[in-house]
Tab-separated table of C-alpha atoms in Angstrom:
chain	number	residue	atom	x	y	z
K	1	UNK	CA	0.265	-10.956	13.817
K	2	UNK	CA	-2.475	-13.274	15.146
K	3	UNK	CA	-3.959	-13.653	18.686
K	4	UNK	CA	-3.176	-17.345	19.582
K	5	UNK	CA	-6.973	-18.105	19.620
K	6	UNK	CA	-6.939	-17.070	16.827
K	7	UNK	CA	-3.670	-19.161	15.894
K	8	UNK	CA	-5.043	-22.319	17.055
K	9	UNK	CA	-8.126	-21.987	14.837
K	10	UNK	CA	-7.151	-20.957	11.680
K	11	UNK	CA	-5.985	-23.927	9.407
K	12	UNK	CA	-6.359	-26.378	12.043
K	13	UNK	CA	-3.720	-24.321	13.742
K	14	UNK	CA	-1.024	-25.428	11.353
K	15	UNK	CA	0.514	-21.548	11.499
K	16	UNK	CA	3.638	-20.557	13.286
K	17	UNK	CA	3.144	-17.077	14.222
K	18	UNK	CA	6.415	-14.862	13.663
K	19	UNK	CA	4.868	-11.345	14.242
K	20	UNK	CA	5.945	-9.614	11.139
K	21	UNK	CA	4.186	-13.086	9.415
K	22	UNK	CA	3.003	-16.457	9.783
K	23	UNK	CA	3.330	-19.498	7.501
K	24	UNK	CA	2.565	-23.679	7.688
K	25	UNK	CA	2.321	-26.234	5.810
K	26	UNK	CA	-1.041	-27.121	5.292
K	27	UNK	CA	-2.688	-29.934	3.234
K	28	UNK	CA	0.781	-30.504	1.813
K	29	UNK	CA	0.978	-26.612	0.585
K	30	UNK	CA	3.344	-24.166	1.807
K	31	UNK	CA	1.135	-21.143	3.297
K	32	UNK	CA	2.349	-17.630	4.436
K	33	UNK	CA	0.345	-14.644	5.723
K	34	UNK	CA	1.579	-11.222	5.180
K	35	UNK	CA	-0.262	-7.810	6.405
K	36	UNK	CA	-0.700	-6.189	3.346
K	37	UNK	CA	1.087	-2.852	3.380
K	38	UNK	CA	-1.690	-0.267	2.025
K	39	UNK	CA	-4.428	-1.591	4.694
K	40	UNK	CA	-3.493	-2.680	8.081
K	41	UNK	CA	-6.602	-4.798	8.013
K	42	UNK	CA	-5.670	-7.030	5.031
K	43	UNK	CA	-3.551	-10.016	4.379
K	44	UNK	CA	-1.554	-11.486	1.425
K	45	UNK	CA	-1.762	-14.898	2.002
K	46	UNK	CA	0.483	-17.051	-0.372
K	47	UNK	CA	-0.327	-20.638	-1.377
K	48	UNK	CA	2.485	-22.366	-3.129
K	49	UNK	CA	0.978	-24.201	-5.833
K	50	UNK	CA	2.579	-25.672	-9.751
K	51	UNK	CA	-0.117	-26.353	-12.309
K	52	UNK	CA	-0.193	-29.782	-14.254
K	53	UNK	CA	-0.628	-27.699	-17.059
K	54	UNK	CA	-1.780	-24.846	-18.868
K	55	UNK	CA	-5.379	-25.511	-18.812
K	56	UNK	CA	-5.803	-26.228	-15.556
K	57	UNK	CA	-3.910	-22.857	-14.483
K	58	UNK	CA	-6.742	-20.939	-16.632
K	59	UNK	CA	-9.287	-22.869	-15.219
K	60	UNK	CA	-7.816	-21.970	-11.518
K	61	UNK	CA	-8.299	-17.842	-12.812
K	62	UNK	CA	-11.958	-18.800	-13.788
K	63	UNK	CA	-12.188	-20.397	-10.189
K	64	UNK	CA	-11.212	-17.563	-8.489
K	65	UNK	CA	-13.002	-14.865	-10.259
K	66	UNK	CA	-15.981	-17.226	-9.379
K	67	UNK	CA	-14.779	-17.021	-5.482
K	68	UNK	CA	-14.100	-13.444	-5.544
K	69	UNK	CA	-17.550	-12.550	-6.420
K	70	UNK	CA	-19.304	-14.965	-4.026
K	71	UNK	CA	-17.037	-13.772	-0.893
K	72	UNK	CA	-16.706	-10.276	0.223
K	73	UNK	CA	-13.517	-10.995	2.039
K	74	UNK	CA	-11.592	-12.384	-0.864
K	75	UNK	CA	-10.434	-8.508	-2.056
K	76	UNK	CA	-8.408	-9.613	-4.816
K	77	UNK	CA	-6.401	-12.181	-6.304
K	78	UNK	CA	-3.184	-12.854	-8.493
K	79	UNK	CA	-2.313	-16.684	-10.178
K	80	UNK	CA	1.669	-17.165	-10.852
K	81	UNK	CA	3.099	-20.135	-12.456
K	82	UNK	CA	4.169	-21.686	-8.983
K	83	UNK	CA	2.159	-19.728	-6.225
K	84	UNK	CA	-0.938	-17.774	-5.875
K	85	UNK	CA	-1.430	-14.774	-3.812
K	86	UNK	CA	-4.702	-13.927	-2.817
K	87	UNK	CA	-5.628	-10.471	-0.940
K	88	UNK	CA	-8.092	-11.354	2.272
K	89	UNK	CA	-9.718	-8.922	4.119
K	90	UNK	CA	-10.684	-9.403	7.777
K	91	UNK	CA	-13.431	-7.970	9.762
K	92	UNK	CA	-13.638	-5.910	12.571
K	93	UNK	CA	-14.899	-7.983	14.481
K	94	UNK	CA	-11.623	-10.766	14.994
K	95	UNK	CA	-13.396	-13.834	16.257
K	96	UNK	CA	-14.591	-14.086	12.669
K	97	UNK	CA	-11.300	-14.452	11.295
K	98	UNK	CA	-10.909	-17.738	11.740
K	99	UNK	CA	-13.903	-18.841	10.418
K	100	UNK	CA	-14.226	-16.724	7.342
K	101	UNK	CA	-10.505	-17.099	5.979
K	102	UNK	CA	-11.200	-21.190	6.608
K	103	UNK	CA	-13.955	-21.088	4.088
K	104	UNK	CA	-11.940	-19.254	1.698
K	105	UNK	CA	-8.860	-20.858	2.046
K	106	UNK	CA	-10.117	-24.546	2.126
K	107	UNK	CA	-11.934	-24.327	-0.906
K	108	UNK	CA	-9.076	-23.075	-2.759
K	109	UNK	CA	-6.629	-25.531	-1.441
K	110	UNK	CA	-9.521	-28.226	-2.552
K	111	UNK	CA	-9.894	-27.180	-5.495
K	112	UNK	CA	-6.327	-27.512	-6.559
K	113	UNK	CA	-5.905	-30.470	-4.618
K	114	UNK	CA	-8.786	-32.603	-7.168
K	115	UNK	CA	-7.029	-30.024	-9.941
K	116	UNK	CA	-3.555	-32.012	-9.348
K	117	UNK	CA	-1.991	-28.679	-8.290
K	118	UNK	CA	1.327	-29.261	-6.996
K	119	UNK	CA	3.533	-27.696	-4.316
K	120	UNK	CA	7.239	-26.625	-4.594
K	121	UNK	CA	9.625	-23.874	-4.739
K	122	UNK	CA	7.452	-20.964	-6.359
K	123	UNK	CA	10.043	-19.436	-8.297
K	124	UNK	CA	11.157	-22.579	-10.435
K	125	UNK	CA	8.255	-25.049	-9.036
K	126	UNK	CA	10.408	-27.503	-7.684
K	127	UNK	CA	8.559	-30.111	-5.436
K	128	UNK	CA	11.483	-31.872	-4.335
K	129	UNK	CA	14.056	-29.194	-3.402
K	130	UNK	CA	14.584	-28.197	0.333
K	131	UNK	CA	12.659	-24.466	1.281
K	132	UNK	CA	13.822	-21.616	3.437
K	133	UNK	CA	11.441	-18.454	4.262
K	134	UNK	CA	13.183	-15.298	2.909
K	135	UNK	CA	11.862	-12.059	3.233
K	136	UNK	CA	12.282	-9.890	0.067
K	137	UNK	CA	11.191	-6.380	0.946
K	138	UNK	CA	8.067	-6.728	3.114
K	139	UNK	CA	6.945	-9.965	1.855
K	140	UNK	CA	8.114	-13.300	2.374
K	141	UNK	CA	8.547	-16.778	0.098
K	142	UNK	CA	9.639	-20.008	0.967
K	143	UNK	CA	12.506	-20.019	-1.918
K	144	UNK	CA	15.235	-22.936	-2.900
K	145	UNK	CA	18.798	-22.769	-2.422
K	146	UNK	CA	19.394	-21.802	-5.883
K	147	UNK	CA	16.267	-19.735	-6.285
K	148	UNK	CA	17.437	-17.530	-3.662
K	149	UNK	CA	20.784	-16.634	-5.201
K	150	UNK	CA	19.148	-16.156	-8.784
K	151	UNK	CA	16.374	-14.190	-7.306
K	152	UNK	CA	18.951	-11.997	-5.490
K	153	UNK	CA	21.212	-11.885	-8.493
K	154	UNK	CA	17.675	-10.733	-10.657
K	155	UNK	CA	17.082	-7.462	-7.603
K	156	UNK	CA	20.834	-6.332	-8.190
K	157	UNK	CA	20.593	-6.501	-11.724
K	158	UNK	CA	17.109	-4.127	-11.735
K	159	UNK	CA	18.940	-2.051	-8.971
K	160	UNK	CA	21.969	-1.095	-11.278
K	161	UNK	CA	19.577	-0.381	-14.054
K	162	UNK	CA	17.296	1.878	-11.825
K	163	UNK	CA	20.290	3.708	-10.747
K	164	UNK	CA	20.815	4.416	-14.500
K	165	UNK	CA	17.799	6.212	-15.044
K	166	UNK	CA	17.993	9.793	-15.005
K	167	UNK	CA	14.475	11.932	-15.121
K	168	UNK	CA	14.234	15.254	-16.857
K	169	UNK	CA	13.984	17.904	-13.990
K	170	UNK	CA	12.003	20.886	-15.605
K	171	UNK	CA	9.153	18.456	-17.062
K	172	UNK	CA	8.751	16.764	-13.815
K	173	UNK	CA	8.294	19.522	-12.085
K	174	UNK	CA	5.407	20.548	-14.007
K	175	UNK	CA	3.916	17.370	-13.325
K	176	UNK	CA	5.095	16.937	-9.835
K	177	UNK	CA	2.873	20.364	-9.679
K	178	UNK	CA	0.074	19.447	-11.852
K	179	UNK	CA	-0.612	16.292	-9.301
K	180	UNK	CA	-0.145	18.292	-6.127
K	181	UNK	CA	-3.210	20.744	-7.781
K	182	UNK	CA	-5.645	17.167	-7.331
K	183	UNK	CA	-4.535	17.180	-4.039
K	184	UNK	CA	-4.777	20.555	-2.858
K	185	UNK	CA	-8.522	20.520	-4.231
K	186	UNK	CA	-8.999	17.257	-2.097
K	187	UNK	CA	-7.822	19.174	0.734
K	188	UNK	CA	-9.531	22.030	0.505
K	189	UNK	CA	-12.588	20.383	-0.242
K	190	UNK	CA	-12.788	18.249	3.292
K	191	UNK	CA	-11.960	21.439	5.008
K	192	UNK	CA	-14.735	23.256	4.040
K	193	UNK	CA	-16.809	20.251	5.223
K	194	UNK	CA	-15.030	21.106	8.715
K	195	UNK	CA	-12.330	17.862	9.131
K	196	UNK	CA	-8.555	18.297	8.148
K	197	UNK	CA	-7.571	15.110	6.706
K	198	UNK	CA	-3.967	13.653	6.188
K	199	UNK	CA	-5.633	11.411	3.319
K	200	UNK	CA	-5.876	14.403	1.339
K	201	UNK	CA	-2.327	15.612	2.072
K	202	UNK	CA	-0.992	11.954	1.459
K	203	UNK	CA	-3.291	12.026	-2.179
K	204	UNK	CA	-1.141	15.313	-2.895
K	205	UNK	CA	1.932	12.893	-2.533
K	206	UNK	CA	0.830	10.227	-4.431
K	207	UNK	CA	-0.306	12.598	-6.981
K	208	UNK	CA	2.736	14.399	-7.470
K	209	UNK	CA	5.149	11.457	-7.272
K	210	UNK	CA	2.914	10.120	-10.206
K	211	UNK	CA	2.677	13.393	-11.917
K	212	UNK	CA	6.757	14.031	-12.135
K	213	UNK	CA	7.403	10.125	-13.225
K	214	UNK	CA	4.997	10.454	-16.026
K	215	UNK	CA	6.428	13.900	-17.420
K	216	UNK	CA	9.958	13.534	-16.267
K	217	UNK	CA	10.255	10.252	-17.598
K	218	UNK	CA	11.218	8.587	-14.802
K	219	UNK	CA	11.635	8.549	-11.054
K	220	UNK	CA	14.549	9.133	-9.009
K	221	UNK	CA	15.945	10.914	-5.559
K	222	UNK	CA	16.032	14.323	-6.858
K	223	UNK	CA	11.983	13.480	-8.042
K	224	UNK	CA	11.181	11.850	-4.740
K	225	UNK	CA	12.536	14.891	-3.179
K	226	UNK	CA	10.719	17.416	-5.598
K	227	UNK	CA	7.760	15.683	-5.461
K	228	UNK	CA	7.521	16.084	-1.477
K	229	UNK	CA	9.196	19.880	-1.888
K	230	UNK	CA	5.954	21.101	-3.955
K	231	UNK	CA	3.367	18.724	-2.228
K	232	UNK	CA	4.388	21.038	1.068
K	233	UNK	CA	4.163	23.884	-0.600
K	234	UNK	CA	0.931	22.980	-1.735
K	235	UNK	CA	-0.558	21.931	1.028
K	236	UNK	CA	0.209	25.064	2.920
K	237	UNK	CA	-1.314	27.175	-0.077
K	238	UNK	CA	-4.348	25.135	0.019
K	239	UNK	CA	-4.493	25.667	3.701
K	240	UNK	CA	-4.425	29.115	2.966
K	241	UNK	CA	-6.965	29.178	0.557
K	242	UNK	CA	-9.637	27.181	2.810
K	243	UNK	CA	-8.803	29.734	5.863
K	244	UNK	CA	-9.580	32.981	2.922
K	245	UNK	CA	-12.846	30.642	1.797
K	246	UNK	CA	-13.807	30.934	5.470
K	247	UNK	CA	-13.355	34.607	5.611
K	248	UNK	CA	-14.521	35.406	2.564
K	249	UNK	CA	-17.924	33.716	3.173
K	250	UNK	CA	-17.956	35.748	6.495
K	251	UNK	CA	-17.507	38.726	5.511
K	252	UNK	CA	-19.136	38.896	1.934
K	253	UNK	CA	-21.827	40.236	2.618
K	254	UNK	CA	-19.468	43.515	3.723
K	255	UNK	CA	-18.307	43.742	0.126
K	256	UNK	CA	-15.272	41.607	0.786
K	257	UNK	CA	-14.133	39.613	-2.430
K	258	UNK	CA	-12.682	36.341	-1.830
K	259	UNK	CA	-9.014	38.071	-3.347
K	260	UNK	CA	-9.311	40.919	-1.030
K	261	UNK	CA	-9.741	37.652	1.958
K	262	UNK	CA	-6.945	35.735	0.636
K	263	UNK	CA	-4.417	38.789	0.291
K	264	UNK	CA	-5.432	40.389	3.655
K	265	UNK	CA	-5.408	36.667	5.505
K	266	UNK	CA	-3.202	37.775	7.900
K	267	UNK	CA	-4.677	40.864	9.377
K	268	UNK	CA	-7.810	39.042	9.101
K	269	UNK	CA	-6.778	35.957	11.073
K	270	UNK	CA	-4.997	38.517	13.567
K	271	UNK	CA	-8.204	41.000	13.973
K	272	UNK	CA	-10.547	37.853	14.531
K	273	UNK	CA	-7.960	36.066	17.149
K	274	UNK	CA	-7.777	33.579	15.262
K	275	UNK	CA	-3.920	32.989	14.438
K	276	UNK	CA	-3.410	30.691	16.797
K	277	UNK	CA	-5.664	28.583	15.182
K	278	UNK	CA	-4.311	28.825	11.728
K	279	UNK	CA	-1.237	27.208	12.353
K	280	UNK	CA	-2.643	24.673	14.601
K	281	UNK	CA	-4.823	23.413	11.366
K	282	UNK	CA	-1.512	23.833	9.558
K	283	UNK	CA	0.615	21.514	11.923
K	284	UNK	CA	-2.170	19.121	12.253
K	285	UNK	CA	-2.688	18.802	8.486
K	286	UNK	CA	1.377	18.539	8.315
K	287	UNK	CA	1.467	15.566	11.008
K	288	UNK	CA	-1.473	14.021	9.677
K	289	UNK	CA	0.227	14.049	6.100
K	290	UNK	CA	3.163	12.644	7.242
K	291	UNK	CA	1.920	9.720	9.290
K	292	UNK	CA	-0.753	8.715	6.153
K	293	UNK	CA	2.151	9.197	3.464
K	294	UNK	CA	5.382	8.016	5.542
K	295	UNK	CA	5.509	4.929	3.569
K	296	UNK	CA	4.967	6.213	0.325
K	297	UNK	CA	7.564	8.335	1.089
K	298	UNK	CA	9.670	5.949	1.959
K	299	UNK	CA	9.072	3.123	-1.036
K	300	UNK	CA	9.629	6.028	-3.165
K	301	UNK	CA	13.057	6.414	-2.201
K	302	UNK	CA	13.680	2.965	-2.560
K	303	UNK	CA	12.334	2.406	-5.944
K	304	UNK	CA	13.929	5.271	-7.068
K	305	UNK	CA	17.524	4.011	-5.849
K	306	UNK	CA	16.389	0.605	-6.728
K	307	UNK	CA	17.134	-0.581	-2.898
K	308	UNK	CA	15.916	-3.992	-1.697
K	309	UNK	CA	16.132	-6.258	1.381
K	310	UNK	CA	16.417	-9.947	1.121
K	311	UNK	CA	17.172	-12.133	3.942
K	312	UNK	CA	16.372	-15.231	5.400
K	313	UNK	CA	13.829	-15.207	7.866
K	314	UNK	CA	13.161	-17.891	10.520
């Protein structure tokens, strides 16, 4: 995850480096690093911390809305009765990772070191109870003995009642297709300003998966699998309608109407020599698509089966 120079420097070099993650005990606070899923460039670093009460845990939100506007780095934050997760984000430039998470880091840990913050299990808070790292999904937690089992217990539970839920096929759809239309325009839009994006394919994803869970009423495999269905089908239609944009702004001026390009494409794209090149946009735009949405794709499928993966980690 880190280079070791990198290692050694940040936290004093308290971190144990386990590639997926890193965590350490530092100050007398349990720390982990994760690489935060949508942004290959960002961490989730976890600080298990108990407030003495509720004030001070209001106070620490204050504190951190304060920190979050002063540093540029500090993306985002979220304060849970035993832990906080904050969301860091690192340059390009690595040699200032070190220096910059430091800053942001120690003045947290300071502040709810004077706050009487304390550290323990960060499910139930307790300070005295042995820790193991478990990975839950694609984060990890240092979690008790019994937190482990109830936490476990608490992911079958939701996993039975996700596998309950049944969406409404004809309604979702509608708004499977009513979310791929964002993305098609997306698409179309960069390829008229000559790139072929696989953001805008994995928008028309994102946009359908959200547009059949909100009018089908829920999400499960049979959605997933829609939702993907008409998001190909869209993108090749929007393909299709940048390549007759081309040709119709080509050959306009000949009396062509931009239906007369889109219906004779074909001929079009064969008289020009240009076929060829079609489908290599089309492939390109497909690959690009599925490398920028793979994931999506995939935690799709597993919160629509209600799947998890909890082990312990080392």
């Amino acid at each position: 995850m880190f280079r070791k120079q990198e290692l050694s420097q940040l936290l004093g070099g308290c971190l144990t480096d386990y590639n997926t993650y890193a965590r350490g005990t530092y100050r007398g606070y349990q720390v982990i690093f994760d690489l935060r899923e949508s942004d290959a460039s960002a961490y989730y670093v976890t600080i298990n911390a108990t407030a003495p009460n509720q004030e001070a845990f209001s106070a620490l939100t204050r504190y951190l809305e304060e920190q979050k506007a002063n540093h540029e780095n500090l993306d985002n934050f979220t304060c849970f009765e035993h832990y906080i997760r904050l969301e860091l984000l690192s340059f390009k430039f690595v040699k200032k990772i070190p220096p910059v998470f430091n800053g942001i880091i120690d003045s947290v840990i300071q502040y709810i070191t004077m706050q009487g913050f304390t550290a323990g299990c960060p499910n139930c808070g307790d300070s005295t109870a042995v820790l193991d790292c478990y990975r839950i999904n694609d984060m990890h937690q240092m979690l008790c003995g019994n937190c482990s089992r109830e936490v476990e217990a608490l992911l079958e539970d939701a996993r039975t009642v996700v596998r309950e839920q049944k969406s409404s096929l004809v309604p979702g759809l509608v708004g499977a297709f009513l979310g791929a239309l964002i993305g098609a325009a997306l698409w179309i839009g960069i390829y008229k300003l000559g790139y072929i994006a696989g953001i805008a394919g994995a928008v028309t994803i994102i946009c359908a998966l959200k547009g059949y869970e909100k009018f089908g009423g829920a999400m499960d495999v049979k959605g997933v699998l829609a939702s993907v269905i008409i998001s190909a089908v869209m993108i090749y239609f929007a393909n299709n309608l940048a390549w007759a944009w081309e040709a119709y702004d080509a050959l306009k001026a000949y009396g062509c109407t931009f239906s007369d390009a889109y219906r004779g494409l074909h001929d079009i794209l064969v008289e020009s020599d240009s076929l060829r090149s079609y489908y290599a946009d089309l492939g390109i735009g497909y690959f690009l698509t599925l490398i920028c949405s793979v994931g999506t794709i995939v935690n799709a499928f597993r919160a629509s089966t209600g799947s998890y993966k909890m082990k312990k980690a080392q």
